[in-house]
Coordinates of C-alpha atoms in Angstrom, one line a residue:
Chain A
M1 CA -35.8 51.1 90.8
S2 CA -37.6 52.1 87.6
N3 CA -41.3 52.0 87.3
I4 CA -43.0 49.7 84.8
L5 CA -46.6 50.7 84.0
V6 CA -49.0 47.8 83.6
L7 CA -52.6 48.4 82.3
A8 CA -54.7 45.9 84.2
D9 CA -57.1 44.0 82.1
H10 CA -60.2 43.0 84.1
V11 CA -63.9 42.3 83.8
G12 CA -65.8 44.1 86.5
G13 CA -63.0 43.9 89.0
T14 CA -62.0 40.3 88.3
V15 CA -58.4 40.5 87.0
R16 CA -57.8 38.5 83.9
K17 CA -54.9 36.0 83.7
T18 CA -53.1 38.2 81.2
T19 CA -52.7 40.9 83.9
A20 CA -50.9 38.4 86.1
E21 CA -48.7 37.6 83.1
L22 CA -47.9 41.3 82.5
L23 CA -47.0 41.8 86.1
T24 CA -44.8 38.8 86.1
I25 CA -43.0 40.2 83.0
A26 CA -42.9 43.7 84.5
R27 CA -40.9 42.4 87.6
R28 CA -38.1 41.4 85.2
L29 CA -37.8 45.0 84.1
G30 CA -38.4 47.0 87.2
E31 CA -41.1 47.8 89.8
P32 CA -44.7 47.2 88.5
V33 CA -47.2 50.0 88.9
A34 CA -50.7 48.8 87.8
V35 CA -53.2 51.2 86.3
Y36 CA -56.8 50.1 87.0
I37 CA -59.6 51.7 85.0
G38 CA -63.2 51.5 86.3
D39 CA -65.0 50.7 89.5
G40 CA -64.2 47.9 91.9
V41 CA -60.4 48.3 92.4
E42 CA -60.7 46.9 95.9
S43 CA -61.7 43.4 94.6
A44 CA -58.7 43.5 92.2
L45 CA -56.1 44.4 94.8
P46 CA -55.3 40.9 96.2
A47 CA -54.6 39.6 92.7
L48 CA -52.6 42.7 91.7
G49 CA -50.6 42.5 94.9
Q50 CA -50.0 38.7 94.6
Y51 CA -48.2 39.3 91.2
G52 CA -46.1 42.1 92.4
A53 CA -47.9 45.5 91.8
A54 CA -46.2 47.8 94.4
K55 CA -48.7 50.5 93.6
V56 CA -52.1 50.7 91.9
I57 CA -53.3 53.8 90.3
A58 CA -57.1 53.8 90.1
L59 CA -59.0 55.8 87.5
T60 CA -62.7 56.0 87.9
N61 CA -63.8 58.9 85.5
P62 CA -67.0 57.7 83.9
E63 CA -65.9 59.0 80.4
L64 CA -63.3 56.2 80.4
S65 CA -65.9 53.6 79.7
Q66 CA -68.5 55.7 77.9
Y67 CA -66.3 56.3 74.8
L68 CA -64.1 53.9 72.8
V69 CA -60.3 53.7 73.4
A70 CA -59.3 57.4 73.1
P71 CA -60.1 58.5 76.7
K72 CA -58.1 55.5 78.0
A73 CA -55.1 56.6 76.0
E74 CA -55.4 60.2 77.3
A75 CA -55.6 58.9 80.9
L76 CA -52.5 56.7 80.4
Q77 CA -50.6 59.6 79.0
Q78 CA -51.3 61.6 82.2
V79 CA -50.4 58.6 84.4
A80 CA -47.1 58.2 82.4
Q81 CA -46.2 61.8 82.8
K82 CA -46.7 61.4 86.6
V83 CA -45.0 58.0 87.1
E84 CA -42.3 58.4 84.4
P85 CA -42.1 54.7 83.7
T86 CA -39.3 53.1 81.7
A87 CA -41.7 50.8 79.9
I88 CA -45.5 50.4 79.5
L89 CA -47.0 46.9 79.2
I90 CA -50.6 46.4 77.9
S91 CA -52.3 43.1 76.9
S92 CA -52.6 42.3 73.2
S93 CA -56.4 42.6 73.1
S94 CA -57.9 44.6 70.2
E95 CA -58.6 47.4 72.7
G96 CA -55.2 47.1 74.3
K97 CA -53.5 47.4 71.0
E98 CA -55.5 50.5 70.0
V99 CA -54.8 52.2 73.4
A100 CA -51.1 51.4 72.9
A101 CA -51.2 52.8 69.3
R102 CA -52.6 56.2 70.5
L103 CA -50.2 56.3 73.4
A104 CA -47.2 55.8 71.1
V105 CA -48.3 58.8 69.0
K106 CA -48.9 60.9 72.2
L107 CA -45.7 60.0 73.9
E108 CA -43.6 59.9 70.7
S109 CA -42.5 56.5 71.7
G110 CA -41.9 53.2 69.8
L111 CA -44.5 50.5 69.9
I112 CA -44.1 46.7 69.7
T113 CA -47.3 44.6 69.6
D114 CA -48.0 40.9 70.2
A115 CA -44.9 40.1 72.1
V116 CA -44.7 36.4 73.1
D117 CA -41.8 37.1 75.4
V118 CA -40.1 40.2 76.9
Q119 CA -36.7 40.2 78.6
S120 CA -34.6 42.9 80.2
G121 CA -31.7 43.9 77.9
D122 CA -29.0 46.5 77.4
G123 CA -30.8 49.8 76.7
G124 CA -34.3 48.5 77.4
P125 CA -36.6 45.5 77.0
V126 CA -36.0 43.0 74.2
T127 CA -39.2 41.5 72.8
T128 CA -39.8 38.2 70.9
Q129 CA -42.6 38.1 68.4
S130 CA -43.9 35.3 66.2
V131 CA -44.6 36.6 62.7
F132 CA -45.6 35.6 59.2
A133 CA -48.0 32.9 60.4
G134 CA -45.5 31.7 62.9
N135 CA -42.9 31.0 60.3
Y136 CA -40.4 33.4 61.8
T137 CA -39.4 34.5 65.3
V138 CA -38.1 38.0 65.6
Q139 CA -36.4 40.0 68.3
A140 CA -37.0 43.7 68.5
K141 CA -36.5 46.7 70.7
V142 CA -37.9 50.2 71.0
T143 CA -35.3 52.9 70.1
K144 CA -37.3 56.0 70.9
G145 CA -39.1 57.2 74.0
T146 CA -40.7 54.9 76.5
P147 CA -41.1 51.4 75.1
I148 CA -44.8 50.5 74.8
I149 CA -45.2 46.8 74.4
T150 CA -48.4 44.8 74.0
V151 CA -48.0 41.2 75.2
K152 CA -50.0 38.2 74.0
P153 CA -51.8 35.9 76.4
N154 CA -49.7 32.8 77.6
A155 CA -46.4 34.7 77.1
V156 CA -45.3 33.6 80.5
T157 CA -46.6 31.4 83.4
P158 CA -47.8 33.9 86.1
E159 CA -45.5 33.7 89.1
A160 CA -46.5 35.1 92.5
A161 CA -44.1 37.8 93.7
Q162 CA -41.9 37.4 96.9
T163 CA -43.8 40.3 98.3
A164 CA -47.1 38.5 97.7
G165 CA -49.6 39.1 100.5
T166 CA -48.6 42.7 100.8
Q167 CA -51.6 44.9 99.8
P168 CA -50.5 47.4 97.2
E169 CA -50.7 51.1 97.9
V170 CA -53.7 52.6 96.0
E171 CA -53.8 56.1 94.6
E172 CA -56.9 57.5 93.0
L173 CA -56.1 59.8 90.2
D174 CA -58.5 62.2 88.6
V175 CA -57.6 62.5 84.9
S176 CA -59.0 65.1 82.5
I177 CA -60.5 63.9 79.2
S178 CA -60.6 66.2 76.3
D179 CA -63.6 66.7 74.0
V180 CA -61.8 65.3 71.0
A181 CA -61.4 62.0 72.9
K182 CA -65.2 61.8 73.5
T183 CA -66.4 61.4 70.0
A184 CA -66.9 57.6 69.6
R185 CA -69.7 57.0 72.0
I186 CA -70.6 53.5 73.2
T187 CA -74.4 53.6 73.1
A188 CA -75.1 50.0 74.0
S189 CA -73.2 47.1 75.4
R190 CA -74.3 43.5 75.5
P191 CA -72.1 41.1 77.6
R192 CA -71.0 38.0 75.7
E193 CA -72.8 34.9 76.7
A194 CA -70.8 32.8 79.2
T195 CA -70.0 29.3 77.9
G196 CA -68.5 28.0 81.1
R197 CA -65.4 27.1 79.1
P198 CA -61.9 28.6 79.4
E199 CA -61.2 31.8 77.4
L200 CA -60.0 30.8 74.0
T201 CA -56.7 32.8 74.0
E202 CA -55.9 31.8 77.6
A203 CA -56.8 28.1 77.5
A204 CA -54.2 25.4 78.0
I205 CA -56.1 23.1 75.5
V206 CA -58.1 24.2 72.5
V207 CA -60.3 21.9 70.4
S208 CA -61.3 23.4 67.1
G209 CA -63.8 22.3 64.4
G210 CA -63.9 23.1 60.7
R211 CA -65.7 22.3 57.5
G212 CA -65.5 18.6 58.3
T213 CA -68.0 19.0 61.2
G214 CA -70.6 19.6 58.5
G215 CA -72.1 22.2 60.9
D216 CA -72.5 19.9 63.9
F217 CA -70.2 21.2 66.7
G218 CA -71.6 18.7 69.2
P219 CA -68.7 16.3 69.0
I220 CA -66.2 19.2 69.2
E221 CA -67.8 20.7 72.3
A222 CA -68.2 17.3 74.0
F223 CA -64.5 16.4 73.4
A224 CA -63.4 19.9 74.6
D225 CA -65.5 19.5 77.8
S226 CA -64.0 16.1 78.5
L227 CA -60.5 17.8 78.4
G228 CA -61.5 21.1 80.1
A229 CA -60.6 22.8 76.8
A230 CA -61.8 25.9 75.0
V231 CA -63.6 25.5 71.7
G232 CA -62.4 27.2 68.5
A233 CA -63.5 27.2 64.9
S234 CA -61.9 27.6 61.5
R235 CA -62.9 30.5 59.2
A236 CA -64.8 28.1 56.9
A237 CA -67.0 27.0 59.8
V238 CA -67.5 30.6 61.0
D239 CA -68.3 31.8 57.4
S240 CA -70.9 29.0 57.1
G241 CA -72.6 30.4 60.2
W242 CA -71.9 27.2 62.2
Y243 CA -70.0 28.9 65.1
P244 CA -69.7 32.5 66.3
H245 CA -67.0 34.7 64.9
A246 CA -65.6 35.3 68.4
Y247 CA -64.3 31.8 68.4
Q248 CA -62.5 31.9 65.0
V249 CA -58.9 30.8 65.1
G250 CA -56.7 32.1 62.4
Q251 CA -55.2 35.1 60.6
T252 CA -58.4 37.1 61.0
G253 CA -59.5 35.7 64.2
K254 CA -57.7 34.8 67.5
T255 CA -54.1 33.6 67.6
V256 CA -53.7 30.8 70.1
A257 CA -50.6 29.0 71.4
P258 CA -51.9 26.5 73.9
Q259 CA -50.1 23.4 75.3
L260 CA -52.4 21.2 73.1
Y261 CA -54.3 22.2 70.0
V262 CA -56.8 19.7 68.5
A263 CA -57.9 20.4 64.9
A264 CA -60.9 18.3 63.9
G265 CA -62.2 18.5 60.3
I266 CA -59.8 21.4 59.5
S267 CA -57.7 21.1 56.4
G268 CA -55.0 23.5 57.6
A269 CA -55.1 26.4 55.1
I270 CA -52.5 29.2 55.7
Q271 CA -55.4 31.4 57.1
H272 CA -55.9 28.8 59.9
R273 CA -52.2 27.9 60.4
A274 CA -51.4 31.5 61.1
G275 CA -53.6 31.3 64.2
M276 CA -52.4 28.1 65.8
Q277 CA -49.0 27.1 64.3
T278 CA -47.0 28.0 67.4
S279 CA -49.1 25.6 69.7
K280 CA -46.8 23.3 71.7
T281 CA -48.5 20.0 70.7
I282 CA -50.8 19.7 67.7
V283 CA -53.2 16.9 67.0
A284 CA -55.5 16.6 64.0
I285 CA -58.4 14.4 63.0
N286 CA -59.3 14.6 59.3
K287 CA -60.8 12.3 56.7
D288 CA -58.4 13.5 54.0
A289 CA -54.9 11.9 54.5
E290 CA -53.5 14.6 52.2
A291 CA -54.8 17.5 54.3
P292 CA -52.0 20.0 54.9
I293 CA -52.8 20.1 58.6
F294 CA -51.0 16.7 58.9
E295 CA -47.7 18.4 58.0
L296 CA -47.9 20.2 61.4
V297 CA -49.1 17.5 63.7
D298 CA -47.4 15.6 66.5
F299 CA -50.2 13.1 66.3
G300 CA -52.8 12.7 63.5
V301 CA -55.8 10.4 62.9
V302 CA -57.0 9.9 59.4
G303 CA -60.7 9.2 60.0
D304 CA -64.1 10.7 60.5
L305 CA -64.3 13.1 63.4
H306 CA -67.9 12.1 63.9
K307 CA -66.7 8.5 64.8
V308 CA -63.3 9.3 66.4
L309 CA -64.3 12.2 68.7
P310 CA -67.3 10.6 70.4
A311 CA -65.3 7.4 71.0
A312 CA -62.3 9.4 72.3
T313 CA -64.7 11.5 74.5
D314 CA -66.0 8.4 76.2
D315 CA -62.5 7.0 76.6
V316 CA -61.3 10.2 78.2
K317 CA -64.3 10.3 80.6
N318 CA -63.6 6.6 81.6
R319 CA -60.0 7.3 82.3
K320 CA -60.9 10.3 84.4
G321 CA -63.4 8.1 86.2
Chain B
M1 CA -69.5 62.7 50.6
K2 CA -65.9 61.7 50.0
I3 CA -64.7 58.4 51.3
V4 CA -61.0 57.4 51.3
V5 CA -60.0 53.7 51.8
C6 CA -56.5 53.2 53.1
A7 CA -55.3 49.9 51.6
K8 CA -52.0 48.1 51.9
F9 CA -50.0 46.1 49.4
V10 CA -48.6 43.0 51.2
P11 CA -46.5 40.0 50.4
D12 CA -48.7 37.1 49.4
A13 CA -49.3 35.0 52.5
T14 CA -49.5 31.8 50.4
A15 CA -46.0 32.5 48.9
D16 CA -42.6 32.9 50.5
R17 CA -42.5 35.9 52.8
R18 CA -39.1 37.0 54.1
F19 CA -37.0 39.7 55.6
R20 CA -34.1 41.6 53.9
P21 CA -30.9 40.2 55.5
E22 CA -29.2 43.6 55.4
D23 CA -31.6 45.5 57.6
N24 CA -34.2 43.0 58.9
T25 CA -37.1 44.9 57.2
V26 CA -39.8 43.0 55.3
D27 CA -38.9 42.3 51.7
R28 CA -41.7 44.0 49.8
A29 CA -40.0 44.4 46.4
G30 CA -38.6 40.9 45.7
V31 CA -41.8 38.9 46.5
D32 CA -45.2 38.4 45.0
G33 CA -47.6 40.9 46.5
L34 CA -51.3 41.9 46.4
L35 CA -54.0 44.0 48.1
S36 CA -54.2 42.9 51.7
E37 CA -57.2 40.5 51.9
L38 CA -58.6 42.4 54.9
D39 CA -58.5 45.7 53.0
E40 CA -60.8 44.2 50.4
N41 CA -63.4 44.3 53.3
A42 CA -62.6 48.0 53.7
V43 CA -63.1 48.7 49.9
E44 CA -66.3 46.7 50.0
A45 CA -67.6 48.6 53.0
A46 CA -66.9 52.0 51.3
L47 CA -68.6 50.8 48.1
A48 CA -71.6 49.6 50.0
I49 CA -72.0 52.9 51.7
K50 CA -71.7 54.7 48.3
E51 CA -74.3 52.4 46.7
A52 CA -76.8 52.6 49.6
G53 CA -76.7 56.4 49.2
S54 CA -77.5 56.8 52.9
G55 CA -74.5 58.9 53.5
D56 CA -74.2 62.6 53.9
G57 CA -74.5 64.6 50.6
P58 CA -75.3 63.6 47.1
D59 CA -71.9 63.3 45.5
M60 CA -70.5 60.0 46.7
E61 CA -66.9 59.3 45.8
V62 CA -64.6 56.5 46.9
T63 CA -60.8 57.0 46.6
V64 CA -58.3 54.3 47.4
L65 CA -55.0 55.5 49.1
T66 CA -51.9 53.3 49.4
V67 CA -48.4 53.9 50.6
G68 CA -45.8 51.5 49.2
P69 CA -43.2 50.6 46.6
E70 CA -43.8 50.7 42.8
Q71 CA -45.5 47.3 42.9
A72 CA -48.1 48.7 45.3
A73 CA -49.9 50.2 42.3
D74 CA -51.4 46.7 42.0
A75 CA -53.3 47.2 45.2
V76 CA -54.7 50.4 43.9
K77 CA -55.6 48.7 40.6
K78 CA -57.5 45.9 42.5
A79 CA -59.5 48.4 44.5
L80 CA -60.4 50.3 41.3
Q81 CA -61.5 47.1 39.7
M82 CA -63.7 46.4 42.7
G83 CA -65.3 49.8 42.1
A84 CA -63.4 52.6 43.7
D85 CA -63.5 55.8 41.6
A86 CA -59.9 57.1 41.9
G87 CA -56.6 56.1 43.4
V88 CA -53.7 57.8 45.1
H89 CA -50.3 56.1 45.4
V90 CA -47.7 57.5 47.8
V91 CA -44.4 56.2 46.7
D92 CA -41.0 57.3 47.8
D93 CA -37.8 55.3 48.4
A94 CA -37.3 57.1 51.7
I95 CA -40.5 55.4 53.1
H96 CA -39.1 51.8 53.0
G97 CA -38.7 50.3 56.5
S98 CA -41.1 52.8 58.1
D99 CA -42.7 51.5 61.3
A100 CA -46.5 51.8 62.0
V101 CA -46.0 55.2 63.7
A102 CA -44.2 56.7 60.6
T103 CA -46.7 55.0 58.2
S104 CA -49.6 56.7 60.1
L105 CA -47.8 60.0 59.7
V106 CA -47.6 59.6 55.9
L107 CA -51.2 58.5 55.7
A108 CA -52.3 61.4 57.9
K109 CA -50.5 63.9 55.7
A110 CA -52.0 62.4 52.5
L111 CA -55.5 62.4 54.1
G112 CA -54.9 66.0 55.1
K113 CA -54.6 66.8 51.4
L114 CA -57.6 64.6 50.4
E115 CA -59.9 66.0 53.1
P116 CA -62.3 63.0 53.2
D117 CA -65.6 62.9 55.2
M118 CA -64.8 59.2 56.0
V119 CA -61.6 57.2 56.1
V120 CA -62.0 53.4 56.0
F121 CA -59.5 50.8 57.0
G122 CA -59.4 47.0 57.2
M123 CA -59.0 45.5 60.7
E124 CA -55.2 44.9 60.3
S125 CA -52.7 44.1 57.5
T126 CA -52.1 40.5 56.8
D127 CA -48.3 41.0 57.0
G128 CA -47.6 43.2 60.1
T129 CA -50.9 42.2 61.7
M130 CA -50.5 45.0 64.3
G131 CA -54.0 46.5 63.8
V132 CA -52.8 49.9 65.1
V133 CA -52.6 52.2 62.1
P134 CA -56.4 53.2 62.1
A135 CA -56.1 54.3 65.8
M136 CA -52.9 56.2 65.1
V137 CA -54.3 58.0 62.1
A138 CA -57.4 59.0 64.1
E139 CA -55.2 60.2 66.9
R140 CA -53.1 62.3 64.5
L141 CA -56.1 63.8 62.7
G142 CA -58.2 64.3 65.9
L143 CA -61.1 62.4 64.3
P144 CA -63.6 60.1 65.9
A145 CA -62.6 56.4 65.5
L146 CA -65.2 53.7 65.0
T147 CA -62.8 50.7 64.9
L148 CA -63.3 47.0 64.3
G149 CA -66.9 47.3 63.0
S150 CA -68.5 43.9 62.2
E151 CA -71.7 45.7 61.1
V152 CA -71.8 49.3 59.8
T153 CA -74.8 51.6 59.3
V154 CA -74.7 55.1 57.9
D155 CA -77.5 57.5 58.4
G156 CA -76.8 60.9 57.1
S157 CA -73.8 62.1 59.1
T158 CA -74.2 59.6 61.9
V159 CA -72.3 56.3 61.7
R160 CA -72.9 53.3 63.9
I161 CA -70.9 50.1 64.2
R162 CA -71.3 46.8 66.1
R163 CA -67.9 46.0 67.7
D164 CA -67.5 42.5 69.1
G165 CA -65.1 42.6 72.0
D166 CA -63.7 39.8 74.2
A167 CA -66.2 40.6 77.0
S168 CA -69.1 42.3 75.2
S169 CA -70.6 43.3 71.9
D170 CA -70.9 47.1 71.8
T171 CA -72.7 49.6 69.6
V172 CA -70.5 52.6 68.9
E173 CA -71.7 55.9 67.3
G174 CA -69.9 58.8 65.8
T175 CA -70.5 61.8 63.5
L176 CA -68.7 62.6 60.2
P177 CA -65.9 63.3 59.5
L178 CA -64.5 60.1 61.1
V179 CA -62.2 57.1 60.8
L180 CA -63.9 53.6 60.4
S181 CA -62.3 50.2 60.4
V182 CA -64.1 47.0 59.5
T183 CA -63.4 43.3 60.3
D184 CA -63.7 40.5 57.8
A185 CA -67.1 39.7 59.3
A186 CA -68.5 43.0 58.1
N187 CA -69.1 41.9 54.5
E188 CA -68.2 39.6 51.6
P189 CA -65.9 41.5 49.2
R190 CA -67.1 41.4 45.6
Y191 CA -65.2 39.9 42.7
P192 CA -64.6 42.5 39.9
S193 CA -66.6 41.7 36.8
F194 CA -64.9 41.8 33.4
K195 CA -66.6 45.1 32.6
A196 CA -65.3 46.6 35.9
I197 CA -61.8 45.4 35.2
M198 CA -61.9 47.2 31.8
A199 CA -63.5 50.3 33.3
A200 CA -60.8 50.5 36.0
K201 CA -58.2 51.2 33.3
K202 CA -59.7 54.6 32.7
K203 CA -59.9 55.6 36.3
P204 CA -57.5 58.4 37.5
V205 CA -54.5 57.5 39.7
Q206 CA -52.3 60.1 41.2
T207 CA -48.8 59.4 42.3
W208 CA -47.4 61.4 45.2
A209 CA -43.9 61.7 46.7
L210 CA -43.2 62.7 50.2
S211 CA -42.4 66.2 49.0
D212 CA -46.0 66.5 47.6
L213 CA -47.3 65.8 51.2
G214 CA -45.0 68.4 52.9
A215 CA -43.3 65.4 54.6
S216 CA -39.6 65.1 54.9
A217 CA -37.5 62.0 54.3
D218 CA -36.0 62.3 57.8
E219 CA -39.3 61.7 59.5
V220 CA -39.9 58.3 57.9
G221 CA -38.1 55.1 56.8
G222 CA -36.1 52.4 58.6
S223 CA -33.3 54.7 59.7
V224 CA -35.5 56.7 62.0
A225 CA -38.0 54.0 63.0
W226 CA -38.9 54.1 66.7
S227 CA -38.6 50.3 67.0
R228 CA -36.1 48.0 65.3
V229 CA -36.0 44.3 64.6
T230 CA -32.7 43.1 65.9
G231 CA -32.9 39.4 65.1
V232 CA -34.8 37.1 62.7
T233 CA -34.9 33.4 62.9
A234 CA -36.9 31.1 60.6
R235 CA -38.9 28.7 62.6
P236 CA -37.5 25.2 62.3
P237 CA -40.0 22.9 60.4
R238 CA -42.0 20.8 62.8
T239 CA -40.8 17.2 63.0
V240 CA -43.3 14.9 61.3
G241 CA -45.5 13.3 63.9
T242 CA -47.2 9.9 64.1
I243 CA -50.2 9.5 61.7
V244 CA -52.6 6.6 62.2
T245 CA -55.7 5.7 60.3
D246 CA -59.0 4.9 61.8
S247 CA -59.8 2.3 59.2
D248 CA -59.7 -0.4 61.8
G249 CA -61.6 1.7 64.3
T250 CA -58.7 2.1 66.8
G251 CA -58.1 5.8 65.9
A252 CA -59.9 7.1 69.0
A253 CA -58.1 4.7 71.4
Q254 CA -54.7 5.6 69.9
L255 CA -55.5 9.3 70.1
V256 CA -56.4 9.0 73.8
E257 CA -53.3 6.9 74.5
F258 CA -51.2 9.7 72.9
L259 CA -53.0 12.4 75.0
S260 CA -52.6 10.3 78.2
T261 CA -48.8 9.6 77.5
N262 CA -48.3 13.3 77.1
K263 CA -50.2 14.1 80.3
F264 CA -53.1 16.0 78.8
I265 CA -55.6 13.8 80.6

């Protein structure tokens, strides 16, 4: 069976949900081999095994985390030469896409980014992407080299493998990192403050606020917490300094496709629609009945979010008891 | 210090964007286009470095480089109006349909000719939105890559960025010559003044073909792309949902009822 290389995305040994999704997809294409970069591979093994990694290649060279992107691409190239995979799957984070970009040049292989689905096809994987602000769905395939595909969060529901419970075989590999890859040095790193809410791109429900909040995200956060949702913000809100850039949903921020997206006080400009248009169910609250967001919604309330959301928050809490 | 900004001419996101039915490539000629909004941040970053005068060497020059069809000259023009000093437009029919890998090859060859101290990109294009070309160009040129900077400082030949990742916010440092890319949070692009628009008309723009770069037509274009779009489907319009007004104060209750019926609570 052919090897499918999966770059595990983790924070300090805790495997992110996207890795489980990548492994689930990898099993459709062949036998998943996970690449784990950094310390703490032991704590990641149960999750990697549960989702079907037959083997885990652990890379612990310190250079891999001291410099930006380039060393990781060099390491993956060396792993690929050894494992000879028929496809390489990486999560569509900003770092993941850059690692994939460099790898494509190194391996002289085609690259597809931001896949929302990957299926096995004749002559290699067939990807589905949502493009032009979600207005088109395109199928694509790689026609040269080893297909390198970056996959967006929530592309599939992670499914445990039949082999779940088997501990994967671990191989520690010492890779060599060239001087040219050690030129963008990370001199400081400040972990992002934990909010206690789900990760924006992974959340099943997202509640976002825009200009209509007038700068007060209290009602947005309270409603999000009543639903166990992540909080997002429109560019207008972020540009006004009302909410951090890391939470921006839209063309120049995060693209989300949750089960439920709630847009409160957001008019629905193309910039914002590009980031949320493919959400399964869309709800909007806006004072302006003419706001373009209402063209997208499954359910809309024409009203003041400062009145509607607090009342809805209380109602949800009561129903949940 | 010579700065080259790589800028892309993209179909206008607020107008109709489409694919060419014959080969599933993006229609770039038959639609309204403009300088990618995110590349305005790259132009602004380069101009700010030039104006601050904190870079390496006294002679600061900003050149805008674009690869695209005839109409892409508009993207060069916009950058010149913002304040870039000169333009280079690589135009060749053979380039149409190039994937990101081939585009990075054309850019790398053009940059090889221009020999800049710094190459500046926007975070991604507003059409392809891959965000991979800066990394590919850095890979090809063997240059340090400070990508996705939301804050940029230049001190002589040392450049520092703040890069906001999913898990952390990092400070990344490199030495010229290097590749830099900036996010839309890095700055607020300026609007060209009337005087700047008039002055832009006198600025030099060179037009290069593939042969000027020592590149061959069989390395680029749709026919040799390493990935191919095999199917395009327009997303069906969303069916119009239920809209209620809160004028009678029942908006919240109706909203929660909808969420409950659809099992979100």
